Short mmCIF file of C-alpha atoms and ligand atoms in Angstrom, two decimals:
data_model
loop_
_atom_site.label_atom_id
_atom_site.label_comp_id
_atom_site.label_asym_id
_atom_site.label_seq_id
_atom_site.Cartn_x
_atom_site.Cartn_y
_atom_site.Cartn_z
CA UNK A 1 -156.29 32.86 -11.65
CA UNK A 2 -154.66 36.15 -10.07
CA UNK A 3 -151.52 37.04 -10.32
CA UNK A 4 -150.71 36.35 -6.91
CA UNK A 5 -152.21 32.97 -6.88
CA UNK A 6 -150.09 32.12 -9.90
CA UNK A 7 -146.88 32.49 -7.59
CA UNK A 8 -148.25 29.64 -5.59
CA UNK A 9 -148.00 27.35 -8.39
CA UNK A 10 -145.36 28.81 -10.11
CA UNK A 11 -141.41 28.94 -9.65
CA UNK A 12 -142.02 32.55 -10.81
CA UNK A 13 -140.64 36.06 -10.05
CA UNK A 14 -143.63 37.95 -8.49
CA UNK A 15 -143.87 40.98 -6.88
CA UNK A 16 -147.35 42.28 -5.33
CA UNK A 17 -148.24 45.77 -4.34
CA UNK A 18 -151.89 47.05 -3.38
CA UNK A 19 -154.70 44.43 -4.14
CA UNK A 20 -155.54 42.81 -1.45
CA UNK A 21 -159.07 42.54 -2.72
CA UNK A 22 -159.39 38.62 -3.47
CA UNK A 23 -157.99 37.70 0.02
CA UNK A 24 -160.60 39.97 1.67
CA UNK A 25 -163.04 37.91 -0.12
CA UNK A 26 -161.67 34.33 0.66
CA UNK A 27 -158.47 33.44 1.43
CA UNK A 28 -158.98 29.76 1.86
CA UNK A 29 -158.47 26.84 -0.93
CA UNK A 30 -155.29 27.57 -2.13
CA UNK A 31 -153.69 24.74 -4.01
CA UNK A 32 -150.51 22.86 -3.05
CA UNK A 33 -147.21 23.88 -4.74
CA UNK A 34 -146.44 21.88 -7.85
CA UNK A 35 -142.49 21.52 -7.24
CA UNK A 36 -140.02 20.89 -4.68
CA UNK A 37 -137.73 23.37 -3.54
CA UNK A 38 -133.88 22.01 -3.90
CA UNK A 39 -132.59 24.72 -1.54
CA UNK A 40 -128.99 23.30 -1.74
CA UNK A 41 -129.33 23.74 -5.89
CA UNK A 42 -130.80 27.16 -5.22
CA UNK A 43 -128.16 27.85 -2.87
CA UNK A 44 -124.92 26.41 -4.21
CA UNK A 45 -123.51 29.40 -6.50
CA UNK A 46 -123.92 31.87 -3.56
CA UNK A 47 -121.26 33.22 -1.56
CA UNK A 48 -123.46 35.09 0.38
CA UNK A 49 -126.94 33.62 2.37
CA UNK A 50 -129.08 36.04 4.33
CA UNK A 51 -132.79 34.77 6.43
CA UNK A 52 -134.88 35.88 8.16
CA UNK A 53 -138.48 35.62 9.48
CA UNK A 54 -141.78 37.41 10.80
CA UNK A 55 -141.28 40.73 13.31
CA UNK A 56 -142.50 39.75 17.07
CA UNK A 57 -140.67 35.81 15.85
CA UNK A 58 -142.43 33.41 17.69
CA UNK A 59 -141.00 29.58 17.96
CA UNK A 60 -141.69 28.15 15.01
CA UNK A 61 -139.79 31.52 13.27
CA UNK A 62 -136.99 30.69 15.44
CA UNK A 63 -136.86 27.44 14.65
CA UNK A 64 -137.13 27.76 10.99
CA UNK A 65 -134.60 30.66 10.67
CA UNK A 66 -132.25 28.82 13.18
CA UNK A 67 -132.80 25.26 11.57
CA UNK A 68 -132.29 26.42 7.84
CA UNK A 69 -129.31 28.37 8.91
CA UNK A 70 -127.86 25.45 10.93
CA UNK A 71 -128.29 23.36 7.22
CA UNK A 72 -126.71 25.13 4.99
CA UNK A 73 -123.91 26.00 7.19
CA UNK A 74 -123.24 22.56 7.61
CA UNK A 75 -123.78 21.62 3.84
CA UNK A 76 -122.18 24.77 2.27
CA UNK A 77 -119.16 24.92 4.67
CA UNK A 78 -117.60 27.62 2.39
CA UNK A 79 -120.69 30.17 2.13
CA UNK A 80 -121.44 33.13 4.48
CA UNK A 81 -124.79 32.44 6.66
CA UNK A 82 -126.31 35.07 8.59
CA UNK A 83 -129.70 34.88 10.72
CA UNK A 84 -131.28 38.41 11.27
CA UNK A 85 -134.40 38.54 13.63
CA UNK A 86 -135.94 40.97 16.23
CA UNK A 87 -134.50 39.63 19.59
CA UNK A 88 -136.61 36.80 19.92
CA UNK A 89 -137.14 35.41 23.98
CA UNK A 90 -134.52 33.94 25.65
CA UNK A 91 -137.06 31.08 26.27
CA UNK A 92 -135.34 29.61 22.97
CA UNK A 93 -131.44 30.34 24.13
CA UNK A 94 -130.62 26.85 23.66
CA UNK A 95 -131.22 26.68 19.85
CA UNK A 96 -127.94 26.13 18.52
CA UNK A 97 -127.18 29.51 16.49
CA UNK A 98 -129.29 31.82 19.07
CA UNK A 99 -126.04 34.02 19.43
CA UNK A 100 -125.53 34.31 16.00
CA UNK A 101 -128.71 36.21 15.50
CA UNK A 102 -128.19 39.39 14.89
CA UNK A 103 -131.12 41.97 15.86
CA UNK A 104 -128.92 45.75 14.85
CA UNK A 105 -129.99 44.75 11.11
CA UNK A 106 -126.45 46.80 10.01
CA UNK A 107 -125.99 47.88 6.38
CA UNK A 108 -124.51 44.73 4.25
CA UNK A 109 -123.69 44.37 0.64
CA UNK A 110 -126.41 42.73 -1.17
CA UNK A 111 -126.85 38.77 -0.52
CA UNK A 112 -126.83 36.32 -3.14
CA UNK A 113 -129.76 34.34 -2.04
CA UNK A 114 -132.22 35.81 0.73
CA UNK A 115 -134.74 33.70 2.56
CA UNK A 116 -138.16 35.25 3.98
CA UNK A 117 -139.23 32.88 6.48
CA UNK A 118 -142.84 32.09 8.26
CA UNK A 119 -144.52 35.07 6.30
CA UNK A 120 -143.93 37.76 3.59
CA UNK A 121 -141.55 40.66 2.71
CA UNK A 122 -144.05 42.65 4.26
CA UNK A 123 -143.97 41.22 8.02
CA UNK A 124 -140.05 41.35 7.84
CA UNK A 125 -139.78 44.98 9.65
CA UNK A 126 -136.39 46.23 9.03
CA UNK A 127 -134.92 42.82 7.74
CA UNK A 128 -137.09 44.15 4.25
CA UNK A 129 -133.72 46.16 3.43
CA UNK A 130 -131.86 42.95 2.15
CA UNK A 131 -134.90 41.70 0.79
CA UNK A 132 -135.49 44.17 -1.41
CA UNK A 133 -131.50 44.06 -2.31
CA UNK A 134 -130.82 40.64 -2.78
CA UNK A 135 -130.43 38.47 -5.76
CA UNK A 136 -131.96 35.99 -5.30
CA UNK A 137 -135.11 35.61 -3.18
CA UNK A 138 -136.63 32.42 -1.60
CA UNK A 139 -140.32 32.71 0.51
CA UNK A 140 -140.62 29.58 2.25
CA UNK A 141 -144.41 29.96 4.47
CA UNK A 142 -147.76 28.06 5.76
CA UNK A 143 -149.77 30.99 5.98
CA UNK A 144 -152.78 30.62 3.92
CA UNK A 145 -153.15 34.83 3.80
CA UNK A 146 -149.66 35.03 2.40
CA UNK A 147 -149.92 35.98 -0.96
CA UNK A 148 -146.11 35.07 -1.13
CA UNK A 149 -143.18 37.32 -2.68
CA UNK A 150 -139.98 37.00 -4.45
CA UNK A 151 -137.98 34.65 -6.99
CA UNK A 152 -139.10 31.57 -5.75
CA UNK A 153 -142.50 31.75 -3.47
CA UNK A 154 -142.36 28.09 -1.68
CA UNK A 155 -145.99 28.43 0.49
CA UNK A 156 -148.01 25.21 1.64
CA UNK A 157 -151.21 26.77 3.75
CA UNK A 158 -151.88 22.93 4.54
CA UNK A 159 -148.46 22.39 6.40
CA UNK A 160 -148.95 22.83 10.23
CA UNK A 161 -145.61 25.40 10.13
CA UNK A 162 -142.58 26.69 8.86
CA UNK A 163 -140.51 24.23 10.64
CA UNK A 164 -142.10 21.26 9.51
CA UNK A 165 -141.87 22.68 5.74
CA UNK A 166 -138.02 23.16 6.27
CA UNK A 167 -137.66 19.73 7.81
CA UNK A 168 -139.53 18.34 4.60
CA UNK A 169 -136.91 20.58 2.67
CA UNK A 170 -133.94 18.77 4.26
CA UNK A 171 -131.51 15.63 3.25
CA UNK A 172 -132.04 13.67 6.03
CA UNK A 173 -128.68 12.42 5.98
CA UNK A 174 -127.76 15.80 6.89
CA UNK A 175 -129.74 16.22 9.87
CA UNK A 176 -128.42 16.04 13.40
CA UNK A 177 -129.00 16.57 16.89
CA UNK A 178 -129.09 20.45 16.77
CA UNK A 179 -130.95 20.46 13.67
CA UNK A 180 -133.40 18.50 15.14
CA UNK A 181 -133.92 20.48 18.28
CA UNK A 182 -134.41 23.72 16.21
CA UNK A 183 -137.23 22.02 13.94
CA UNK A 184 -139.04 20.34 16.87
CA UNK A 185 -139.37 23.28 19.16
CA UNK A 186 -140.76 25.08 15.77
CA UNK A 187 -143.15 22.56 15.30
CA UNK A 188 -144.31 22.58 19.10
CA UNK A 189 -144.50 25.93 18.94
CA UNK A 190 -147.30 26.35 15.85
CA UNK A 191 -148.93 22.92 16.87
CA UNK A 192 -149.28 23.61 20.63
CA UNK A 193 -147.81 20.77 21.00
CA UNK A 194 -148.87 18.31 18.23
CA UNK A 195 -152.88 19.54 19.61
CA UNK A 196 -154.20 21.87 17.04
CA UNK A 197 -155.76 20.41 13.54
CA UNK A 198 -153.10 21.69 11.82
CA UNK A 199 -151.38 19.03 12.90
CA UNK A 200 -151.47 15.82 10.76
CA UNK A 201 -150.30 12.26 10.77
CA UNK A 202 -147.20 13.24 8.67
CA UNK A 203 -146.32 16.05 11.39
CA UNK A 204 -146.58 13.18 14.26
CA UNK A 205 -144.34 10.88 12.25
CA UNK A 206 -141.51 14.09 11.51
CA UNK A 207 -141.98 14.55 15.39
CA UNK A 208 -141.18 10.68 15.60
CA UNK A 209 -138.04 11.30 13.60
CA UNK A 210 -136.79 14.08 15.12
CA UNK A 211 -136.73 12.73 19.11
CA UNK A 212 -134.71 10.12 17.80
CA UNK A 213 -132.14 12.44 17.66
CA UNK A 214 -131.73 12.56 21.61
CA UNK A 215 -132.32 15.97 22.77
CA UNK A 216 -134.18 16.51 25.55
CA UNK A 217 -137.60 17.14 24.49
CA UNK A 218 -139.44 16.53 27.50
CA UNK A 219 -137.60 19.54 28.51
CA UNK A 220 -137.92 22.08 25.76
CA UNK A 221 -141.68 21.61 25.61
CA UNK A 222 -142.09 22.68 29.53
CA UNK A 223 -139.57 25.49 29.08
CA UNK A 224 -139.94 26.68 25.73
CA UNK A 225 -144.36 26.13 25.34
CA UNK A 226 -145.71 25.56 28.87
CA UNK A 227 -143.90 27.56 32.01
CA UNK A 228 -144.37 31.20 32.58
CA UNK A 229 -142.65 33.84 34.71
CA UNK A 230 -144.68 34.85 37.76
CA UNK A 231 -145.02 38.01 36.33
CA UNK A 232 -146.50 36.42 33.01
CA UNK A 233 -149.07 34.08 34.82
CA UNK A 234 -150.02 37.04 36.68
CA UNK A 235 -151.11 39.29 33.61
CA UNK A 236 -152.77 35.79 32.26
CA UNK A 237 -154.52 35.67 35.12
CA UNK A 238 -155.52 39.44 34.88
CA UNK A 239 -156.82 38.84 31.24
CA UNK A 240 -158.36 35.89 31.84
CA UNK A 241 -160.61 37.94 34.98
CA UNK A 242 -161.57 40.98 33.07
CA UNK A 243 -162.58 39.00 30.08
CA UNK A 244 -165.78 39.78 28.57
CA UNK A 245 -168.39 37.42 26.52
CA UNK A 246 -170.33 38.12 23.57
CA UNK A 247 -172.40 36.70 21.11
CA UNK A 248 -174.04 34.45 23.54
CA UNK A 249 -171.08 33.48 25.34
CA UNK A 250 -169.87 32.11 22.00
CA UNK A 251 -166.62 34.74 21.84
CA UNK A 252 -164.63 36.37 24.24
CA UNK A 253 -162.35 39.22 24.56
CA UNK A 254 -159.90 40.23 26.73
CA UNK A 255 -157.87 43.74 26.70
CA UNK A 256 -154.32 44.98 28.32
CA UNK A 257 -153.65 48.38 28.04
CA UNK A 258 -150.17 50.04 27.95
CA UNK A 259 -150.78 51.13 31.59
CA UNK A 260 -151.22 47.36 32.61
CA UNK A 261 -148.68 46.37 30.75
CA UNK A 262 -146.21 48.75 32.38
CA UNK A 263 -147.70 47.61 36.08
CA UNK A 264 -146.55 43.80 34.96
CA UNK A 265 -143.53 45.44 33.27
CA UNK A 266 -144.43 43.01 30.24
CA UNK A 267 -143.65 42.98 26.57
CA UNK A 268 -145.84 41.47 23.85
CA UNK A 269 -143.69 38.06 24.31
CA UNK A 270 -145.05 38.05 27.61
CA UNK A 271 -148.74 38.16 26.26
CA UNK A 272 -148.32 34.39 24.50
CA UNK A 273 -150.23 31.83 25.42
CA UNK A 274 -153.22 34.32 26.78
CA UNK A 275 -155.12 33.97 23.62
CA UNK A 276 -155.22 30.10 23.77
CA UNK A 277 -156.37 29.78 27.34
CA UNK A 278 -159.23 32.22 26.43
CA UNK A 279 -159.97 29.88 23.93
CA UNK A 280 -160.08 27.37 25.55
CA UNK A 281 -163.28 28.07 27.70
CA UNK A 282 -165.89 25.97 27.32
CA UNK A 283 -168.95 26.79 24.61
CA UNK A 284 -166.09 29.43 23.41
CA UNK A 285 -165.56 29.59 19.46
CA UNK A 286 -163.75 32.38 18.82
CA UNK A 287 -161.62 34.25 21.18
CA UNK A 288 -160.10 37.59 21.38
CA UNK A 289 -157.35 39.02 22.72
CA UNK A 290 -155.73 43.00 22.18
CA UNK A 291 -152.85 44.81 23.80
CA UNK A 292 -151.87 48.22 23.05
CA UNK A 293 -149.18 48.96 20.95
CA UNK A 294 -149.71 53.17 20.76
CA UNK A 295 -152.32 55.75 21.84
CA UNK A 296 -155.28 54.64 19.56
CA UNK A 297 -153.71 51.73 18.73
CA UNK A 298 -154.17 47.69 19.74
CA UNK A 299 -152.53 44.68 18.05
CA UNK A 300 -154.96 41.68 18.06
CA UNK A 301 -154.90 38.04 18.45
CA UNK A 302 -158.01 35.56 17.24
CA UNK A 303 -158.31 32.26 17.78
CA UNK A 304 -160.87 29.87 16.86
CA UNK A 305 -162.58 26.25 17.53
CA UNK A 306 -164.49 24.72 14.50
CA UNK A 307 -166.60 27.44 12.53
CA UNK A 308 -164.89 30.87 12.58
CA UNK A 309 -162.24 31.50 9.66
CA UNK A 310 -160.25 34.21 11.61
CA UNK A 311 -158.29 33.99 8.92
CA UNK A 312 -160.59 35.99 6.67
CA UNK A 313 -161.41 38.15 9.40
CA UNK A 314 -157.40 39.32 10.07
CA UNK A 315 -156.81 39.67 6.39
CA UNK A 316 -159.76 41.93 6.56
CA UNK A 317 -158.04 44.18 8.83
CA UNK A 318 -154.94 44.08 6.97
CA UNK A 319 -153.58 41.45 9.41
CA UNK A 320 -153.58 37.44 8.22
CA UNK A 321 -152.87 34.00 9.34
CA UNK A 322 -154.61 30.65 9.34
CA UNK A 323 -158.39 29.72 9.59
CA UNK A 324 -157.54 28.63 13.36
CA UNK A 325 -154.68 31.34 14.32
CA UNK A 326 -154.94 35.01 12.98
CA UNK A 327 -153.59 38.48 13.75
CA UNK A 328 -153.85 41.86 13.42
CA UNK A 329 -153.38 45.72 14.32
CA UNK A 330 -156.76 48.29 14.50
CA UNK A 331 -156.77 51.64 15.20
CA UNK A 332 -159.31 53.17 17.22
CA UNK A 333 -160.67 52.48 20.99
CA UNK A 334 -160.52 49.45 22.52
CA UNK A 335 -164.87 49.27 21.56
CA UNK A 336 -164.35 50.59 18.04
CA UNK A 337 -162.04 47.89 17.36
CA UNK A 338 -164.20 44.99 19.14
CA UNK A 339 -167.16 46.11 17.55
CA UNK A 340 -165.93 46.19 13.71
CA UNK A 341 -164.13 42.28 14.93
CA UNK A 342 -167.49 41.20 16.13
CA UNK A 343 -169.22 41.93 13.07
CA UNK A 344 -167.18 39.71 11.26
CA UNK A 345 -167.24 37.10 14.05
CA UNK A 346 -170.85 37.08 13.70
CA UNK A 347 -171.14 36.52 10.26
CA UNK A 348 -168.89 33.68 10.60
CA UNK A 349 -170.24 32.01 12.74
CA UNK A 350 -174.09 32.54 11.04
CA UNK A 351 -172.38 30.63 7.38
CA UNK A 352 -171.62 27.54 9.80
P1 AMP B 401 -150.57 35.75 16.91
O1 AMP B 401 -151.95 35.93 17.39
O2 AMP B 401 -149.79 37.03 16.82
O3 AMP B 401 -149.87 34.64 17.64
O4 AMP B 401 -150.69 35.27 15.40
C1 AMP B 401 -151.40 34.11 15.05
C2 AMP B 401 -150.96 33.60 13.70
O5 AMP B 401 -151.27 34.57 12.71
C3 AMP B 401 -149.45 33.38 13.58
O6 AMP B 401 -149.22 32.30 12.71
C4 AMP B 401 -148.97 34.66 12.99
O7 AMP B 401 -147.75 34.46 12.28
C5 AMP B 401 -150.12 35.04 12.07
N1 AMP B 401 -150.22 36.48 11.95
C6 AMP B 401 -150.34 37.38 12.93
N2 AMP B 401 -150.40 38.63 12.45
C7 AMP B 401 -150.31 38.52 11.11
C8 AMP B 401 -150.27 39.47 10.04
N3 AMP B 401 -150.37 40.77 10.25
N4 AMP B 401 -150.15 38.99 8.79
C9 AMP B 401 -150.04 37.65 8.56
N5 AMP B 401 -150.07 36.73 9.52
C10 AMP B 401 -150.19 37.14 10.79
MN1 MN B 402 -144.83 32.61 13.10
MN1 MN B 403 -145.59 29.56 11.51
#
């Protein structure tokens, strides 16, 4: 077993550099972690907490940073909690502790336990600084291409997100209204809404749980998941026109360059939801979707039905994810990139 699979299994210091080699190969069948976290145990001789989560945080980031700090605030009245995340979008304002968030990532004096949440130290952008300082260091993630990082690595590739792990994580007498909210949204957020196959009966029944609570969820699914800006249906729409088929109308891909984007006057938070609706075309299994991020430059999205692993093909790249939800950043044209993805794609899709 590699090092880095060890971690999974064990409550074990590891730190990984370079090798990326196995997860190019196959990064699925990873085993389930053999303990449970106690994070109030792991957490109770600290004066100082720091978390944080994935650069570009999508909801269920939010929600797990936001959730985990509302927790231990409320169970470890006396300790110093801090949240620091890019500015995520104000779609998720009403998430008790959005104002506390702090996005200026100042210097600090080393914290005594530091959470990475929803990925690894190396998606943390400039939140990496008090990983690398801290004490103590807890990785709490679902994605199978994480190879995981710090004191305690805490990854489950077969949980649907990071919420729903943190939810599984917390005394349920302790749990509350606000809690709740933060959790649910998260778990929206990486389930599209309790629809993908990551979610599982055990996700429906936490979902159960948590509407009990009495926020209104109706609500934060059609604000936070669903509506759009006019602006941000207009660039979908966009996308969606000048998409392009391939492999027999079994993948698409759609482009925005930086010019577009500045027409729209969009950011990348603007782009969500454009990679879904691709895929979900009919006879479509995997989907594509790139913006530019720099001359030469595009980040990517894949998504896939039943037989592509886009998983394999983002960690390929550099990039990771899960077998139905993937990311990455190429360099090169807009056709250099789509024609070293499609490659992959194909092969895929030729093993099923
Ligand atoms: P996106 O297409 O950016 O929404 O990403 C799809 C899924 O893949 C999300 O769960 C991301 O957190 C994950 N993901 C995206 N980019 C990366 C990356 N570079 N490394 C690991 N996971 C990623
Ligand atoms: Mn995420
Ligand atoms: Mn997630």
């Amino acid at each position: 077993m590699s090092e880095r699979a060890k971690c999974l299994f064990q409550r074990k210091k590891c730190e990984f550099t370079g090798d990326v080699n196995h997860l190019r190969k196959s990064p699925v069948g990873r085993n389930e972690v053999n303990f449970m976290l106690n994070l109030l145990e792991e957490c109770k001789e600290a004066g100082r907490i720091g978390i944080s989560g994935h650069i570009r945080p999508d909801g269920d980031c939010v929600g797990a940073c936001l959730g985990l700090w509302q927790y231990l605030k409320k169970c470890l009245p006396q300790t110093h909690v801090r949240v620091f995340l890019e500015k995520p979008a104000d779609i998720f304002n009403e998430i008790k502790g959005f104002d506390e968030i702090d996005s200026e990532f100042p210097e600090e004096e080393p914290f005594d336990v530091f959470f990475v949440m929803d990925c690894g130290a190396d998606r943390l952008g400039e939140a990496e600084k008090y990983f690398k300082a801290a004490v103590k260091t807890i990785n709490i993630d679902h994605h199978i291409s994480n190879p995981g990082c710090g004191t305690i690595c805490y990854i489950k590739p077969q949980v649907g997100s990071s919420s729903e792990l943190v939810y599984d994580l917390m005394e349920e007498g302790m749990m509350d209204r606000d809690i709740a909210m933060a959790i649910y949204i998260g778990i929206i957020h990486d389930t599209g809404v309790f629809q993908y196959s990551n979610t599982s009966p055990a996700t429906m029944e936490k979902g159960a749980k948590l509407i009990r609570y009495g926020f209104d969820f109706p609500r934060m699914i059609r604000e936070t998941f669903y509506q759009k800006t006019y602006l941000q249906a207009q660039v979908m729409g966009r996308a969606l026109m000048e998409s392009i088929r391939f492999l027999d109308g079994q993948c698409i891909v759609s482009v925005l360059d930086k010019k577009a984007m500045d027409f729209y006057n969009v950011e990348s938070q603007d782009l969500d939801g454009i990679v879904n609706q691709l895929r979900n075309i009919k006879g479509v299994e995997c989907a594509v979707f790139m913006y530019q991020t720099a001359t030469l430059e595009y980040r990517v999205s894949l998504r896939s039905g039943e037989r592509v692993n886009v998983a394999a093909i983002a960690s390929f790249f550099g990039g990771g994810g899960h077998a139905r939800a993937a990311g990455c950043t190429m360099k090169g044209t807009f056709h250099d990139c789509i024609n070293n993805l499609s490659l992959h794609i194909e092969q895929e899709l030729l093993k099923s």
